[in-house]
mmCIF file of C-alpha atoms in Angstrom:
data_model
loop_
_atom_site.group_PDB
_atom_site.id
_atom_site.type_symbol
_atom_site.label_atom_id
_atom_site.label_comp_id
_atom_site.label_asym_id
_atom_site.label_seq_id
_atom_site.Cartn_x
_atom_site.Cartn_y
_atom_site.Cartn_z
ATOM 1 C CA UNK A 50 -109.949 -149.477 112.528
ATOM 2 C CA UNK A 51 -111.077 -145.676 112.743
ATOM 3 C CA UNK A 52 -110.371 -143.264 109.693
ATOM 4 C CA UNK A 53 -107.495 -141.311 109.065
ATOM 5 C CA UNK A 54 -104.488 -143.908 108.817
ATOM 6 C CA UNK A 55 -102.176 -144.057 106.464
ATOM 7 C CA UNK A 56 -99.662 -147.007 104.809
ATOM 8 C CA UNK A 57 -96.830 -147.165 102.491
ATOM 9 C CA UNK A 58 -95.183 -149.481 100.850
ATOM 10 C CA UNK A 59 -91.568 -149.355 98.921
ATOM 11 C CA UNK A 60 -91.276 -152.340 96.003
ATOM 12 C CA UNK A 61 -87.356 -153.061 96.051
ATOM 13 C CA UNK A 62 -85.998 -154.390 92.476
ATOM 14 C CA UNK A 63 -86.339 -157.663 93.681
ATOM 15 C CA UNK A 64 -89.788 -157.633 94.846
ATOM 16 C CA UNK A 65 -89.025 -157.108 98.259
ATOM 17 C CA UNK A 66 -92.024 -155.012 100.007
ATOM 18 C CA UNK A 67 -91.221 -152.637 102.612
ATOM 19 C CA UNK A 68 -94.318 -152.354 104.661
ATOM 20 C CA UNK A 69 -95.046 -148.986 106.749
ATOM 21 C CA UNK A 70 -98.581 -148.424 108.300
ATOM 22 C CA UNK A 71 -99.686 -146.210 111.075
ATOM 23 C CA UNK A 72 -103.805 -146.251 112.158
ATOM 24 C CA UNK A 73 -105.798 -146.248 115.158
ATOM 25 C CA UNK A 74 -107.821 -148.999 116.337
ATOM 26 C CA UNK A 75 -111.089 -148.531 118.688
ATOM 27 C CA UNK A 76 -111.377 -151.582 121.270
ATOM 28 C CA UNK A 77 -113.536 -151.920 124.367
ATOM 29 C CA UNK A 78 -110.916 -150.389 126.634
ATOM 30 C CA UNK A 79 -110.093 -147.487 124.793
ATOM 31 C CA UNK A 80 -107.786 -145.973 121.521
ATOM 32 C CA UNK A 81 -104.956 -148.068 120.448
ATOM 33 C CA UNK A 82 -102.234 -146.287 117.770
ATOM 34 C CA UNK A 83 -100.514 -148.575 115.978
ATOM 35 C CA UNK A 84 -97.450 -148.236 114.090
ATOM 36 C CA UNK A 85 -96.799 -151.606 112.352
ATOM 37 C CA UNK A 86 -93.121 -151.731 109.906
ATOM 38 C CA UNK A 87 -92.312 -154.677 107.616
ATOM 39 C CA UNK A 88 -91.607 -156.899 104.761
ATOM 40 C CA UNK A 89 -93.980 -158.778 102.596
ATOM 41 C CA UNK A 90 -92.704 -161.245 99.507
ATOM 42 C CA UNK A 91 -94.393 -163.248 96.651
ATOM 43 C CA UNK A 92 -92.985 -165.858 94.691
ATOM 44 C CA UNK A 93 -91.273 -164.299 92.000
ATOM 45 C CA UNK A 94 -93.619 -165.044 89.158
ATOM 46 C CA UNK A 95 -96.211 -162.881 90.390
ATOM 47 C CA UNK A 96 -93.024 -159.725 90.443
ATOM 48 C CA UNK A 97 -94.360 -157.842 87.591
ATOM 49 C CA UNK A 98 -97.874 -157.724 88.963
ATOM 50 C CA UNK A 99 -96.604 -155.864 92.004
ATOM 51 C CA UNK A 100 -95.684 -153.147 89.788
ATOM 52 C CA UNK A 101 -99.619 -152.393 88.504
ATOM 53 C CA UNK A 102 -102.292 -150.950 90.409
ATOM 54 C CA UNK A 103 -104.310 -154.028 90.540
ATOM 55 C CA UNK A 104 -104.147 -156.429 94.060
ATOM 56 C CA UNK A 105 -106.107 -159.170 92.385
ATOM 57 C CA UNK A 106 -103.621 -161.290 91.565
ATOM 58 C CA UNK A 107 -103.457 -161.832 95.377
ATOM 59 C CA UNK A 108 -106.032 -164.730 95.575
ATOM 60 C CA UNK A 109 -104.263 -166.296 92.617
ATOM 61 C CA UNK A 110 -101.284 -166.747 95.076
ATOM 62 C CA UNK A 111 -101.289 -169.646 97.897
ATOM 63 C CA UNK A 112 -101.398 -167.459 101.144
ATOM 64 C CA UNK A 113 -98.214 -169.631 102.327
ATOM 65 C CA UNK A 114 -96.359 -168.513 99.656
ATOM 66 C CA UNK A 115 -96.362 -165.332 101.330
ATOM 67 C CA UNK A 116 -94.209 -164.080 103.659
ATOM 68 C CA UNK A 117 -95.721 -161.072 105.291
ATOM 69 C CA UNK A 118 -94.392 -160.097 108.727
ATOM 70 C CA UNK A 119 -94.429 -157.206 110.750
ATOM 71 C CA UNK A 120 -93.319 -155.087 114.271
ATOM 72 C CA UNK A 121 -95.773 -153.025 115.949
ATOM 73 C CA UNK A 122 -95.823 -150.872 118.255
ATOM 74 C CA UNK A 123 -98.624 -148.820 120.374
ATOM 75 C CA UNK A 124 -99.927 -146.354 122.052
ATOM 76 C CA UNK A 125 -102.380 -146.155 124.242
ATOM 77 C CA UNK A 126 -105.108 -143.622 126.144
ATOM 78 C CA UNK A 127 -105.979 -146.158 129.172
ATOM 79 C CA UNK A 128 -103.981 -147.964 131.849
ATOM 80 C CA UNK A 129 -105.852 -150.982 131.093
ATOM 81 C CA UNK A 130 -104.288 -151.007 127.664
ATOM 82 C CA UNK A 131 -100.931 -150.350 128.617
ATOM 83 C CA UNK A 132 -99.350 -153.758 129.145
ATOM 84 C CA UNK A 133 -98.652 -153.295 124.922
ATOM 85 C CA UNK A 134 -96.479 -151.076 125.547
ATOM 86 C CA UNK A 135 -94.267 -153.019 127.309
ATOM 87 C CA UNK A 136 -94.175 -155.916 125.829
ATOM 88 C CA UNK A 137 -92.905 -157.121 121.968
ATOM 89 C CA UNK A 138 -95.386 -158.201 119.179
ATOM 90 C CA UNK A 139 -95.110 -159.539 115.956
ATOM 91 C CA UNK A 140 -97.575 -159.918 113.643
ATOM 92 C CA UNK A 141 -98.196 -162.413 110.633
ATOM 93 C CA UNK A 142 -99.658 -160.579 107.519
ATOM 94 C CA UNK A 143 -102.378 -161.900 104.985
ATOM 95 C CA UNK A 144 -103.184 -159.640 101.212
ATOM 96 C CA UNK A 145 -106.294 -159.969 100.225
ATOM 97 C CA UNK A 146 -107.640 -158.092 97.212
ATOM 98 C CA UNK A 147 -110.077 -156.389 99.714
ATOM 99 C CA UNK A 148 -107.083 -155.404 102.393
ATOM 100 C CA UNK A 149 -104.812 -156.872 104.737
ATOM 101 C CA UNK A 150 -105.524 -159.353 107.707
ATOM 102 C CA UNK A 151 -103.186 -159.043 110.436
ATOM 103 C CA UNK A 152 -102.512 -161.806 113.376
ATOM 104 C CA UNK A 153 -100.513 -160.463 116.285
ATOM 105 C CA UNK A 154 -98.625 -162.248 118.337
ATOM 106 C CA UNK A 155 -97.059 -161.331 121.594
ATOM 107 C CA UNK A 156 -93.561 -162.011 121.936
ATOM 108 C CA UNK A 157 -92.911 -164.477 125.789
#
């Protein structure tokens, strides 16, 4: 991931997050931009602890407990790169107090 991205993330009353990320990515082939839209949900004990300003309490929950998806979408600087931009993805989130792990999937 290269600097200079930038996320957001709206917590509805019920806990629902509304995910919003946009960053650039540096593979072999070239630049990818990625902007990657969502929801992410945690049992509804841990609701309150969304609220603070501490992502701890992530590891305390059992990751498939979580439902973290997303949509991306890309551009790209190479025509090697640019089958993803023709094609669907969807990706399957992880929150870790460190950061996020993302698995993308391409959608057949």
């Amino acid at each position: 991931v290269l600097p200079g991205g930038v996320d957001s993330q709206i917590i509805d009353p019920d806990g629902t997050c509304r995910l919003s990320a946009r960053y650039a990515l540096q593979v072999a082939e070239g630049t990818v931009y990625v902007e990657n839209n969502g929801i992410r949900r945690v049992p509804a004990q841990y609701h309150d602890q969304l609220f603070a300003d501490d992502m701890r309490f992530f590891s305390d929950i059992p990751p498939e407990a979580i439902y973290f998806r997303t949509v991306p979408s890309f551009e790209v600087d190479t025509p090697a790169l640019s089958w993803l931009t023709t094609s669907l993805f969807i990706c399957a989130g992880g929150r870790t107090q460190d950061g996020v792990m993302l698995d993308f999937y391409q959608v057949g």
